[in-house]
Amino acid sequence: MTARSATAVLAGLDGVRDDLESFYRDLHQHPELSHQETKTAAKVADRLQTAGFHVTTGVGGTGVVGILANGDGPRVLLRADMDALPVREATGLDYASEATSTDADGNTVPVMHACGHDVHVACLATAAALLAAGKDQWSGTLIALFQPAEEVANGARGMVEGGLQDLVGPVDVALGQHVLPMPSGSVGTRVGPVLSAADSLRVTVHGRGAHGSMPQAAIDPVVLAAMIVIRLQTIVSREIAPTQPAVLTVGSIHAGTKSNVIGDSAVIDLNVRTYDEQVRSQVLEAIERIVRAECVASGSPKEPDFERYDEFPVTTNDQAVTERTAAAFTDFFGDAAGELPLQTASEDFSDIPNAFGVPYSYWGIGGIDPDTYAAAERAGRVSSDIPVNHSPYFAPVIQPTLDVGTQALVVAALAQLGSGA
Amino acid sequence: MTARSATAVLAGLDGVRDDLESFYRDLHQHPELSHQETKTAAKVADRLQTAGFHVTTGVGGTGVVGILANGDGPRVLLRADMDALPVREATGLDYASEATSTDADGNTVPVMHACGHDVHVACLATAAALLAAGKDQWSGTLIALFQPAEEVANGARGMVEGGLQDLVGPVDVALGQHVLPMPSGSVGTRVGPVLSAADSLRVTVHGRGAHGSMPQAAIDPVVLAAMIVIRLQTIVSREIAPTQPAVLTVGSIHAGTKSNVIGDSAVIDLNVRTYDEQVRSQVLEAIERIVRAECVASGSPKEPDFERYDEFPVTTNDQAVTERTAAAFTDFFGDAAGELPLQTASEDFSDIPNAFGVPYSYWGIGGIDPDTYAAAERAGRVSSDIPVNHSPYFAPVIQPTLDVGTQALVVAALAQLGSGA
Amino acid sequence: MTARSATAVLAGLDGVRDDLESFYRDLHQHPELSHQETKTAAKVADRLQTAGFHVTTGVGGTGVVGILANGDGPRVLLRADMDALPVREATGLDYASEATSTDADGNTVPVMHACGHDVHVACLATAAALLAAGKDQWSGTLIALFQPAEEVANGARGMVEGGLQDLVGPVDVALGQHVLPMPSGSVGTRVGPVLSAADSLRVTVHGRGAHGSMPQAAIDPVVLAAMIVIRLQTIVSREIAPTQPAVLTVGSIHAGTKSNVIGDSAVIDLNVRTYDEQVRSQVLEAIERIVRAECVASGSPKEPDFERYDEFPVTTNDQAVTERTAAAFTDFFGDAAGELPLQTASEDFSDIPNAFGVPYSYWGIGGIDPDTYAAAERAGRVSSDIPVNHSPYFAPVIQPTLDVGTQALVVAALAQLGSGA
Amino acid sequence: MTARSATAVLAGLDGVRDDLESFYRDLHQHPELSHQETKTAAKVADRLQTAGFHVTTGVGGTGVVGILANGDGPRVLLRADMDALPVREATGLDYASEATSTDADGNTVPVMHACGHDVHVACLATAAALLAAGKDQWSGTLIALFQPAEEVANGARGMVEGGLQDLVGPVDVALGQHVLPMPSGSVGTRVGPVLSAADSLRVTVHGRGAHGSMPQAAIDPVVLAAMIVIRLQTIVSREIAPTQPAVLTVGSIHAGTKSNVIGDSAVIDLNVRTYDEQVRSQVLEAIERIVRAECVASGSPKEPDFERYDEFPVTTNDQAVTERTAAAFTDFFGDAAGELPLQTASEDFSDIPNAFGVPYSYWGIGGIDPDTYAAAERAGRVSSDIPVNHSPYFAPVIQPTLDVGTQALVVAALAQLGSGA
């Protein structure tokens, strides 16, 4: 029955595919940084309104919630994230972004949808419209949620703190998806842990400035920061059990303004991924131990500063919801549906169902041209040749990516909703 | 005789000391970046004109040249540099700079006279006025030259390329000075090498960007840059003879924009100081060897880029001119005059006499409160406690620094000029 | 039925427990290095002979094979390894080893059973005797195999090359066990990958020797080797997917003979653990890439030398054999039997069943005092407080370790053998 | 007059040159480690006795002192050192050493005269004999001293502690020389600092051992030691003023015995060269600061151990003695005599004159074929192509090295002694 109603609802896709694709191109060409998603939010709100949803904007800043009540039945929340990244696009696409924006520090930065949130927005807006148009095929309440600021880990929490629960009322289940470097056309999910916990840390270490020709008068923060970066590698290589996945990335390092001036501090920003609370603590403690000791080794005049931010929860798919979703995917997509491998990425999606205390399921859809992917796989070059999320070269193929992203949302929603009249 | 005429000329200092000090405070409070010294140049030009010099502005950009012909005799060029640095002042002085400016890359940066060029400008403007007022004490031609952009190594060359020689005509000798972290009141010079050669290098290394959770898909430019910084330390520690002074400072390192995005490149700016052409080549070749090899070690997808800039010549004081200057200093300053140790700093001053093909002498004056200096010396803490040039804490005491800087210029100039009527 | 026969066979354990324990103490106090296990082999051969086995010694050097034919039925091979390690025992046990021996390089080294092979030998000798005494409880052929030189990865292969198959004839299944840092009393196994592949590599890098006071005349191999050790950490931390277990350990580094002489080479020995052929190649290729590049960075006068050794296969437990074994363990041991986590250790055990082309199962038994282990677990200090195999502090508690090691062999063997008369 | 007497004494050189050369070859082929110089001492004692000296052996172990009283006049001590190094000779000379010996740790090591002490011994034995044969050319007392164990910094002190002063009586001046990588035929000296202070340090750092597959259970001492080696480079590159010569060499690093066992400690031996007491303290303190901090960074379970040894004094040539010696060299050798550059090597020679409280002079003679040297110089490859002291390729050309070494001793001695009858 689900399969039949999905087919019925999705019959409308042919009629809106051009709109879906042009909406996607528009979003891709006009990316907005976290908490600045005003234009994206306005476009989304407009579409939901047109589709018949009751729409609230400005939830937790720029968040948008559309509610479509359709009789008795489960209350199902579908979520997409809207923000883009400070990355200079290098895809060469004819709809590539040339946008820049002012970031939170007041710097002008390039902006790019390098993580595929434009896919998520376009697909959810379209799926919501199709479900609204085919409301005879299901019963219950559909909540289409577009959140800001997933990239900085506080967009979902911001909507919760902005009154999401009062606005929406009870929810039974939440669903979300992400476009990933898998073959376009494929969809995958898994029971249990699916995305990692993530913790960001800004470390500022202090040296003593001097003219570059007088190192003896200085404590060199560049050398200190470099030693820390190198030393931090040993946490994953030596301190964590090899069977425990853990990632420590120093994403940025900044020190000094001129070649011939030794500055007085250096700043590194790092990110930790783990799937286990004990491993997480162990990594975070090791970072602090190493940074402090390296500062002592340099004779640093001042304790280092540590600032935690972007703390993402683990994403752990509920067994019942996910088995139901996976079965519906297999019905609809056949062999293109499968098991999603454990991901090292993180998401704040689960902050939403966790606020409601309800189960959730999260899946991935492929964005890479299947032939390209297959060729890379044959050559054993997937990891080197396929641009991944956050790469300046990340460029999902438009189709079948957008179709599958829309279909997956419809199929998964119908699998949770009540049957039609 | 020199001593007598110096005393006569400098008798006027008492009457202009207040003006000298308030001019200095004004300069310190209104620093200008390299090639932006328009206000400083205007103030200087105004003072030279008032003193009776024939003044040309806009030489090589913002350079100022004042010429005072005073009968037959040697043509003596006195030089000061005018530019400040992108450093955020931390001296806490009541006349501290709060200035900011837009640098060559379009960024807003703090600006500070952290290298004492404000001392040089105030002293030369005052010395020129005193010499003009006392022109019965000497004969010849005095050329007071205020150059832009010493910090970026091309201000002197810019004035040469901007027609300095046509403007000035022949020159017999050039003189310059620098305020240094020595006790205020002291003045020192030396025959032979006095300042090092300097070479700046911008190195860009290439990785491959990816989401921070997928290091296996990336080639991490932060780790690569850190390894390079560490490896570069071995050039001075292992490759250069310990009796050959050499400095390699990585003044800045910049890579990445976010904690959880692995970028695709890193940029380091470094500076090399040497006193010997073979050592200089050896260091520069070793840098390139190490950077290239570390890129290979990381599996870098692209050759690194090397950009040379700020290439400063060696400053080597002429024996005859310097012995004459040193003798005049001893006559005038007594025990406060001495031998200047070999400096690891660099200057583009010598580009000017080199363009004329004439001998030159360059000396240092102290800027540190003598009691503070003596206390630091007793505690064996000079190198850690005395802020040096380019430090955000660099703060010459006003007196006797400004008096000595003015006197030294007058004394040294008179030592080269002809006797008065 | 199995459970009943196991109980019957093991009824004899009470009568030989003193002998089992004193044999173990004797083995522990007299450890022998790889390929030097002559005394251990003689003791084992003597016991097998006494028990009624047909015994062959000197198989592949010092290997021992005992065969006990007991009517029709499966031919089951039980294997133990005999060699000890060049480690100086620090357990403080009253039966601690004080032995030394001459290693393959002619150096005198301490010797210790730091990997628990003494447990394996004592338990298998005792289990073989009990099974021989209780031969009415089973039918088939029992092959008790004691191999040399597991630690150097070629003892099993050596026995195969020494004619094992001709000697033994057909085999149906092979079984092996290892004492591990788990609570004594526990036994665990798992289907599929259980132990990693391992590859050892000796890397010799070349510098240029000189007096220690003249680094400029040298190419310092100590600095080069240190840079390599540091750089190699980035393979696991940055190049391998976090969900792919991989270990790269530099076990030894040796360079130079005196503080003030820069030598001309350095030698590092490293070991790689992986569970996947592609990951294995990737790590080995990265090692070579990094070593070669670091040699270039140092200006090394000669290509580095690479020597591969101690290449261990993956150990992957057969599903049917292992499920049978696990069921028998649960029957016999109750809650003390469980799932063995994936191990990062390696073994050459599988070279034996692989030579016969037959399935196998391999399990672990605990060696740590259960109270000590539980306390460490409560304190979150298992990884820091519990000495592991190869540690100079590795000291399995005698009981229930030896009982369980003997029982597990008997139970697992009976689970594969035919039923008794 | 000196020149004339030198010519007279050295007229005998032609007659003993064959003996000088064959003695040298014999010494080179039979090197002895520090404190094991029994055969060398016996040969030397025999020659001194034959020449008419009053000889004492066994002074401070294997030291030899010959005294030749020749009327009133200055008492001049000439010193040579006798020990060789644990280096495997790679010169390919037909008289190359193939010797091995047991070192202080009980290891069998190769032995080579890689520092040229064989030149010193052969030349002093011959010079002593020539001076004895020409005793009509001078008056005073000649003391020929052959010391053990210069390489381990305690041979000179050992002779002093062994009663040298009582044995010899008063001394007026001491002289010593060293063969260096300069063109053979040349001789050079300098007033003031000539050789550096040297300090050796053995640092033992502690980790925690484990099987190589379980890094999470270990604290890896190899990684810790490598980080320390890398960090120590920053002392010279960043902490010491570039105009202050300083060398820090990690001559040896040793940790671990097997590729797949993480050991529990690592040992590094390092050597420091400085010319200034404050710089010396600064380096030694920085070493301790860095080692301790790196141990903390690794989570080392135990404080590191520091053991100081081989502490060499600075060698600072007396002005009057050295000017007298230099003048005599110029008289005798003409242009081949010159200024010796400041050496980064160290010596315990000065412990002898310091014990007597008398002035001394120390010079260098060249050992490299002049054509080879000139070619390397033209190619800018002296530092890479000319093997230096302690290199396995160090091979002084026999002539004119031995002639000049003998002549320099005779000339310098006569410059201090009284005139002949």
PDB file of C-alpha atoms in Angstrom, chain A residues 53 64 66 75-80 123-124 127-128 131 141-147 171 173-177 349 352 363 406 408-410 412-414 416-417:
ATOM      1  CA  PHE A  53       1.241  24.599   4.330  1.00  0.00           C
ATOM      2  CA  VAL A  64      11.122  27.924   8.460  1.00  0.00           C
ATOM      3  CA  GLY A  66       5.514  24.450   7.361  1.00  0.00           C
ATOM      4  CA  ARG A  75       2.815  13.564  12.981  1.00  0.00           C
ATOM      5  CA  VAL A  76       5.912  13.242  10.797  1.00  0.00           C
ATOM      6  CA  LEU A  77       8.674  15.843  10.677  1.00  0.00           C
ATOM      7  CA  LEU A  78      10.861  16.124   7.554  1.00  0.00           C
ATOM      8  CA  ARG A  79      13.975  18.233   7.944  1.00  0.00           C
ATOM      9  CA  ALA A  80      16.376  19.966   5.564  1.00  0.00           C
ATOM     10  CA  CYS A 123      14.160  18.100  -2.617  1.00  0.00           C
ATOM     11  CA  LEU A 124      12.243  18.788   0.588  1.00  0.00           C
ATOM     12  CA  ALA A 127       8.519  16.569  -1.759  1.00  0.00           C
ATOM     13  CA  ALA A 128       6.399  18.713   0.525  1.00  0.00           C
ATOM     14  CA  LEU A 131       2.723  15.289  -0.662  1.00  0.00           C
ATOM     15  CA  THR A 141       0.283  15.747   9.894  1.00  0.00           C
ATOM     16  CA  LEU A 142       3.290  16.666   7.859  1.00  0.00           C
ATOM     17  CA  ILE A 143       5.868  19.079   9.282  1.00  0.00           C
ATOM     18  CA  ALA A 144       8.417  20.391   6.783  1.00  0.00           C
ATOM     19  CA  LEU A 145      11.285  21.985   8.706  1.00  0.00           C
ATOM     20  CA  PHE A 146      14.103  23.999   7.104  1.00  0.00           C
ATOM     21  CA  GLN A 147      16.811  24.776   9.613  1.00  0.00           C
ATOM     22  CA  VAL A 171       5.762  14.890  16.825  1.00  0.00           C
ATOM     23  CA  VAL A 173       8.947  10.672  14.220  1.00  0.00           C
ATOM     24  CA  ALA A 174      11.597  12.765  12.452  1.00  0.00           C
ATOM     25  CA  LEU A 175      13.312  12.095   9.135  1.00  0.00           C
ATOM     26  CA  GLY A 176      16.344  13.619   7.461  1.00  0.00           C
ATOM     27  CA  GLN A 177      18.702  12.938   4.599  1.00  0.00           C
ATOM     28  CA  PHE A 349      19.709  16.911  12.951  1.00  0.00           C
ATOM     29  CA  ILE A 352      15.441  18.121  16.864  1.00  0.00           C
ATOM     30  CA  TRP A 363      19.689   8.289   5.330  1.00  0.00           C
ATOM     31  CA  THR A 406      12.633  13.966  -3.573  1.00  0.00           C
ATOM     32  CA  ALA A 408      13.235   9.229  -0.783  1.00  0.00           C
ATOM     33  CA  LEU A 409      11.552  11.906   1.306  1.00  0.00           C
ATOM     34  CA  VAL A 410       8.127  11.047  -0.071  1.00  0.00           C
ATOM     35  CA  ALA A 412      10.031   7.578   3.841  1.00  0.00           C
ATOM     36  CA  ALA A 413       7.313   9.984   4.946  1.00  0.00           C
ATOM     37  CA  LEU A 414       4.555   7.774   3.580  1.00  0.00           C
ATOM     38  CA  GLN A 416       5.465   6.571   8.665  1.00  0.00           C
ATOM     39  CA  LEU A 417       2.201   8.355   7.874  1.00  0.00           C
TER      40      LEU A 417
END
